[in-house]
């Protein structure tokens, strides 16, 4: 069975616009549906890349994703990691959203050794901070701001969701909303 991700991306300018947007989502999903979301994603590329040309698009990028729920999970060794493969977006045929297939599998053990054994090397990592809402227990909606980690350093200062010191906010206040039909358990 395939899961599909439908994504909308946009810019929310100012706190008032953000609050109005979140109020509408909470109104649709219900008062008990919103929780804080903090997710760390490591991006890996093939160690041996295809030479520049048309076949280069066949290189598959793999992502390791982990949600951070508590202080213990600030350390990478206590996190639950998921290997995520995002397929190519489907043709647009009058759609207002981007739709693409996704596959996720839970991992355990040394994730870096596993990725190296697959022939992949670390490229960069990002952090998503925002909110997760559930609509009718079928649809998962995330509203997040994307942050790029400036250097490789996996330590946290324990200030709730406002920590991650080597992070640079994307310019322009870009937020994204993802709606996925995946399991709501992870």
mmCIF file of C-alpha atoms in Angstrom:
data_model
loop_
_atom_site.group_PDB
_atom_site.id
_atom_site.type_symbol
_atom_site.label_atom_id
_atom_site.label_comp_id
_atom_site.label_asym_id
_atom_site.label_seq_id
_atom_site.Cartn_x
_atom_site.Cartn_y
_atom_site.Cartn_z
ATOM 1 C CA UNK A 1 0.000 0.000 0.000
ATOM 2 C CA UNK A 2 1.334 3.409 -0.937
ATOM 3 C CA UNK A 3 1.034 6.500 1.171
ATOM 4 C CA UNK A 4 0.806 9.875 -0.474
ATOM 5 C CA UNK A 5 1.870 13.263 0.759
ATOM 6 C CA UNK A 6 -0.070 16.318 -0.363
ATOM 7 C CA UNK A 7 1.868 19.475 0.353
ATOM 8 C CA UNK A 8 1.018 23.152 0.258
ATOM 9 C CA UNK A 9 3.726 25.710 0.804
ATOM 10 C CA UNK A 10 3.287 29.367 1.456
ATOM 11 C CA UNK A 11 4.390 32.404 3.351
ATOM 12 C CA UNK A 12 2.666 33.546 6.513
ATOM 13 C CA UNK A 13 3.536 37.170 7.159
ATOM 14 C CA UNK A 14 3.232 38.304 10.734
ATOM 15 C CA UNK A 15 1.905 36.827 13.942
ATOM 16 C CA UNK A 16 -1.695 37.974 13.330
ATOM 17 C CA UNK A 17 -1.908 36.074 10.031
ATOM 18 C CA UNK A 18 -0.404 32.978 11.645
ATOM 19 C CA UNK A 19 -2.904 33.071 14.526
ATOM 20 C CA UNK A 20 -5.854 33.448 12.142
ATOM 21 C CA UNK A 21 -4.619 30.499 10.042
ATOM 22 C CA UNK A 22 -4.141 28.315 13.115
ATOM 23 C CA UNK A 23 -7.601 29.248 14.458
ATOM 24 C CA UNK A 24 -9.181 28.069 11.210
ATOM 25 C CA UNK A 25 -7.312 24.772 11.321
ATOM 26 C CA UNK A 26 -8.249 24.184 14.965
ATOM 27 C CA UNK A 27 -11.850 25.030 14.046
ATOM 28 C CA UNK A 28 -11.802 22.347 11.345
ATOM 29 C CA UNK A 29 -9.917 19.719 13.331
ATOM 30 C CA UNK A 30 -11.230 20.317 16.863
ATOM 31 C CA UNK A 31 -9.766 21.810 20.024
ATOM 32 C CA UNK A 32 -7.985 18.643 21.169
ATOM 33 C CA UNK A 33 -6.292 17.987 17.848
ATOM 34 C CA UNK A 34 -3.263 20.318 18.032
ATOM 35 C CA UNK A 35 0.093 19.311 19.542
ATOM 36 C CA UNK A 36 3.574 20.844 19.345
ATOM 37 C CA UNK A 37 5.846 19.324 16.728
ATOM 38 C CA UNK A 38 9.624 19.298 16.666
ATOM 39 C CA UNK A 39 11.256 17.106 14.031
ATOM 40 C CA UNK A 40 14.885 16.610 13.015
ATOM 41 C CA UNK A 41 15.663 15.380 9.505
ATOM 42 C CA UNK A 42 19.025 14.157 8.196
ATOM 43 C CA UNK A 43 19.411 14.113 4.409
ATOM 44 C CA UNK A 44 21.665 11.573 2.685
ATOM 45 C CA UNK A 45 22.822 11.431 -0.930
ATOM 46 C CA UNK A 46 24.524 8.594 -2.827
ATOM 47 C CA UNK A 47 28.262 8.488 -2.092
ATOM 48 C CA UNK A 48 28.905 7.898 -5.787
ATOM 49 C CA UNK A 49 26.717 10.286 -7.723
ATOM 50 C CA UNK A 50 25.715 9.937 -11.334
ATOM 51 C CA UNK A 51 27.670 12.327 -13.618
ATOM 52 C CA UNK A 52 25.878 15.518 -14.626
ATOM 53 C CA UNK A 53 23.327 14.786 -17.329
ATOM 54 C CA UNK A 54 19.784 13.460 -17.775
ATOM 55 C CA UNK A 55 20.429 10.305 -15.715
ATOM 56 C CA UNK A 56 21.408 12.411 -12.682
ATOM 57 C CA UNK A 57 17.730 12.768 -11.771
ATOM 58 C CA UNK A 58 17.673 9.023 -11.064
ATOM 59 C CA UNK A 59 19.812 9.476 -7.928
ATOM 60 C CA UNK A 60 17.625 8.784 -4.898
ATOM 61 C CA UNK A 61 17.858 11.050 -1.852
ATOM 62 C CA UNK A 62 17.085 9.324 1.458
ATOM 63 C CA UNK A 63 15.968 11.099 4.607
ATOM 64 C CA UNK A 64 16.117 10.029 8.242
ATOM 65 C CA UNK A 65 13.378 11.658 10.304
ATOM 66 C CA UNK A 66 12.960 11.746 14.056
ATOM 67 C CA UNK A 67 10.438 13.531 16.236
ATOM 68 C CA UNK A 68 11.760 14.936 19.498
ATOM 69 C CA UNK A 69 9.187 14.648 22.274
ATOM 70 C CA UNK A 70 11.215 15.104 25.462
ATOM 71 C CA UNK A 71 14.619 16.093 26.835
ATOM 72 C CA UNK A 72 15.969 12.538 26.693
ATOM 73 C CA UNK A 73 15.493 12.534 22.914
ATOM 74 C CA UNK A 74 17.808 15.544 22.502
ATOM 75 C CA UNK A 75 20.512 12.877 22.319
ATOM 76 C CA UNK A 76 20.516 11.064 18.973
ATOM 77 C CA UNK A 77 21.022 7.662 20.576
ATOM 78 C CA UNK A 78 17.619 7.785 22.320
ATOM 79 C CA UNK A 79 15.577 8.756 19.280
ATOM 80 C CA UNK A 80 13.353 6.659 17.093
ATOM 81 C CA UNK A 81 14.395 7.115 13.461
ATOM 82 C CA UNK A 82 12.379 6.558 10.296
ATOM 83 C CA UNK A 83 13.918 6.104 6.857
ATOM 84 C CA UNK A 84 11.856 8.135 4.395
ATOM 85 C CA UNK A 85 11.856 7.829 0.623
ATOM 86 C CA UNK A 86 9.945 10.566 -1.153
ATOM 87 C CA UNK A 87 8.929 9.753 -4.712
ATOM 88 C CA UNK A 88 8.774 12.191 -7.592
ATOM 89 C CA UNK A 89 5.817 14.594 -7.560
ATOM 90 C CA UNK A 90 2.936 13.489 -9.746
ATOM 91 C CA UNK A 91 2.024 15.613 -12.794
ATOM 92 C CA UNK A 92 -0.007 18.688 -11.875
ATOM 93 C CA UNK A 93 -3.207 18.100 -13.929
ATOM 94 C CA UNK A 94 -5.118 21.090 -12.529
ATOM 95 C CA UNK A 95 -4.111 20.411 -8.912
ATOM 96 C CA UNK A 96 -3.407 23.161 -6.443
ATOM 97 C CA UNK A 97 -1.219 20.901 -4.282
ATOM 98 C CA UNK A 98 1.882 18.811 -4.873
ATOM 99 C CA UNK A 99 1.192 15.082 -4.526
ATOM 100 C CA UNK A 100 3.940 12.485 -4.244
ATOM 101 C CA UNK A 101 4.252 8.935 -2.942
ATOM 102 C CA UNK A 102 6.203 8.381 0.265
ATOM 103 C CA UNK A 103 7.532 5.303 2.012
ATOM 104 C CA UNK A 104 8.599 5.225 5.662
ATOM 105 C CA UNK A 105 10.177 2.420 7.634
ATOM 106 C CA UNK A 106 11.271 2.384 11.271
ATOM 107 C CA UNK A 107 14.991 1.860 11.957
ATOM 108 C CA UNK A 108 16.990 0.758 14.969
ATOM 109 C CA UNK A 109 20.702 0.502 15.700
ATOM 110 C CA UNK A 110 23.495 2.668 14.291
ATOM 111 C CA UNK A 111 21.772 4.769 11.641
ATOM 112 C CA UNK A 112 24.992 6.245 10.232
ATOM 113 C CA UNK A 113 26.582 2.825 9.754
ATOM 114 C CA UNK A 114 23.374 1.617 8.085
ATOM 115 C CA UNK A 115 23.319 4.549 5.650
ATOM 116 C CA UNK A 116 27.003 4.040 4.847
ATOM 117 C CA UNK A 117 26.343 0.354 4.112
ATOM 118 C CA UNK A 118 23.657 1.460 1.627
ATOM 119 C CA UNK A 119 26.255 3.619 -0.134
ATOM 120 C CA UNK A 120 24.977 6.960 1.152
ATOM 121 C CA UNK A 121 26.734 9.866 2.817
ATOM 122 C CA UNK A 122 25.418 12.698 4.972
ATOM 123 C CA UNK A 123 24.555 15.892 3.046
ATOM 124 C CA UNK A 124 22.772 18.254 5.471
ATOM 125 C CA UNK A 125 20.130 18.359 8.166
ATOM 126 C CA UNK A 126 17.101 20.501 8.884
ATOM 127 C CA UNK A 127 14.750 21.030 11.786
ATOM 128 C CA UNK A 128 10.998 21.522 11.543
ATOM 129 C CA UNK A 129 9.217 23.315 14.344
ATOM 130 C CA UNK A 130 5.482 23.854 14.465
ATOM 131 C CA UNK A 131 2.193 22.104 15.092
ATOM 132 C CA UNK A 132 0.586 18.781 14.262
ATOM 133 C CA UNK A 133 -3.189 18.529 13.857
ATOM 134 C CA UNK A 134 -5.331 15.475 13.168
ATOM 135 C CA UNK A 135 -8.439 15.778 11.031
ATOM 136 C CA UNK A 136 -11.007 13.031 11.577
ATOM 137 C CA UNK A 137 -8.216 10.609 12.656
ATOM 138 C CA UNK A 138 -7.444 10.034 8.971
ATOM 139 C CA UNK A 139 -5.547 13.097 7.845
ATOM 140 C CA UNK A 140 -2.429 14.463 9.511
ATOM 141 C CA UNK A 141 -1.784 18.182 9.020
ATOM 142 C CA UNK A 142 1.518 19.761 9.989
ATOM 143 C CA UNK A 143 2.186 23.483 9.951
ATOM 144 C CA UNK A 144 5.897 24.022 10.336
ATOM 145 C CA UNK A 145 8.744 26.446 9.899
ATOM 146 C CA UNK A 146 11.887 24.977 8.388
ATOM 147 C CA UNK A 147 15.306 25.685 9.919
ATOM 148 C CA UNK A 148 18.660 24.707 8.469
ATOM 149 C CA UNK A 149 21.350 23.466 10.843
ATOM 150 C CA UNK A 150 24.480 25.511 10.142
ATOM 151 C CA UNK A 151 27.015 22.948 11.340
ATOM 152 C CA UNK A 152 27.032 19.358 12.396
ATOM 153 C CA UNK A 153 26.536 19.399 16.137
ATOM 154 C CA UNK A 154 23.876 17.393 17.842
ATOM 155 C CA UNK A 155 23.474 18.972 21.223
ATOM 156 C CA UNK A 156 20.599 20.882 22.744
ATOM 157 C CA UNK A 157 20.428 23.402 25.542
ATOM 158 C CA UNK A 158 17.138 22.172 27.012
ATOM 159 C CA UNK A 159 14.987 25.265 26.514
ATOM 160 C CA UNK A 160 11.889 23.445 25.315
ATOM 161 C CA UNK A 161 11.263 23.812 21.613
ATOM 162 C CA UNK A 162 13.279 27.024 21.353
ATOM 163 C CA UNK A 163 16.734 25.470 21.595
ATOM 164 C CA UNK A 164 18.869 24.123 18.720
ATOM 165 C CA UNK A 165 21.571 26.834 18.707
ATOM 166 C CA UNK A 166 23.244 26.239 15.305
ATOM 167 C CA UNK A 167 20.034 26.880 13.363
ATOM 168 C CA UNK A 168 19.284 29.502 10.776
ATOM 169 C CA UNK A 169 15.684 30.382 9.986
ATOM 170 C CA UNK A 170 14.726 30.301 6.313
ATOM 171 C CA UNK A 171 14.447 33.791 4.892
ATOM 172 C CA UNK A 172 10.992 35.175 4.238
ATOM 173 C CA UNK A 173 9.185 33.379 7.057
ATOM 174 C CA UNK A 174 8.279 30.429 4.869
ATOM 175 C CA UNK A 175 5.963 27.934 6.472
ATOM 176 C CA UNK A 176 4.639 24.773 4.970
ATOM 177 C CA UNK A 177 1.536 22.724 5.559
ATOM 178 C CA UNK A 178 1.664 19.019 4.872
ATOM 179 C CA UNK A 179 -1.421 16.863 4.757
ATOM 180 C CA UNK A 180 -0.696 13.163 4.717
ATOM 181 C CA UNK A 181 -2.843 10.091 4.934
ATOM 182 C CA UNK A 182 -0.203 8.278 6.984
ATOM 183 C CA UNK A 183 -0.667 6.664 10.348
ATOM 184 C CA UNK A 184 -1.158 9.196 13.105
ATOM 185 C CA UNK A 185 0.942 7.122 15.520
ATOM 186 C CA UNK A 186 4.288 8.508 14.356
#
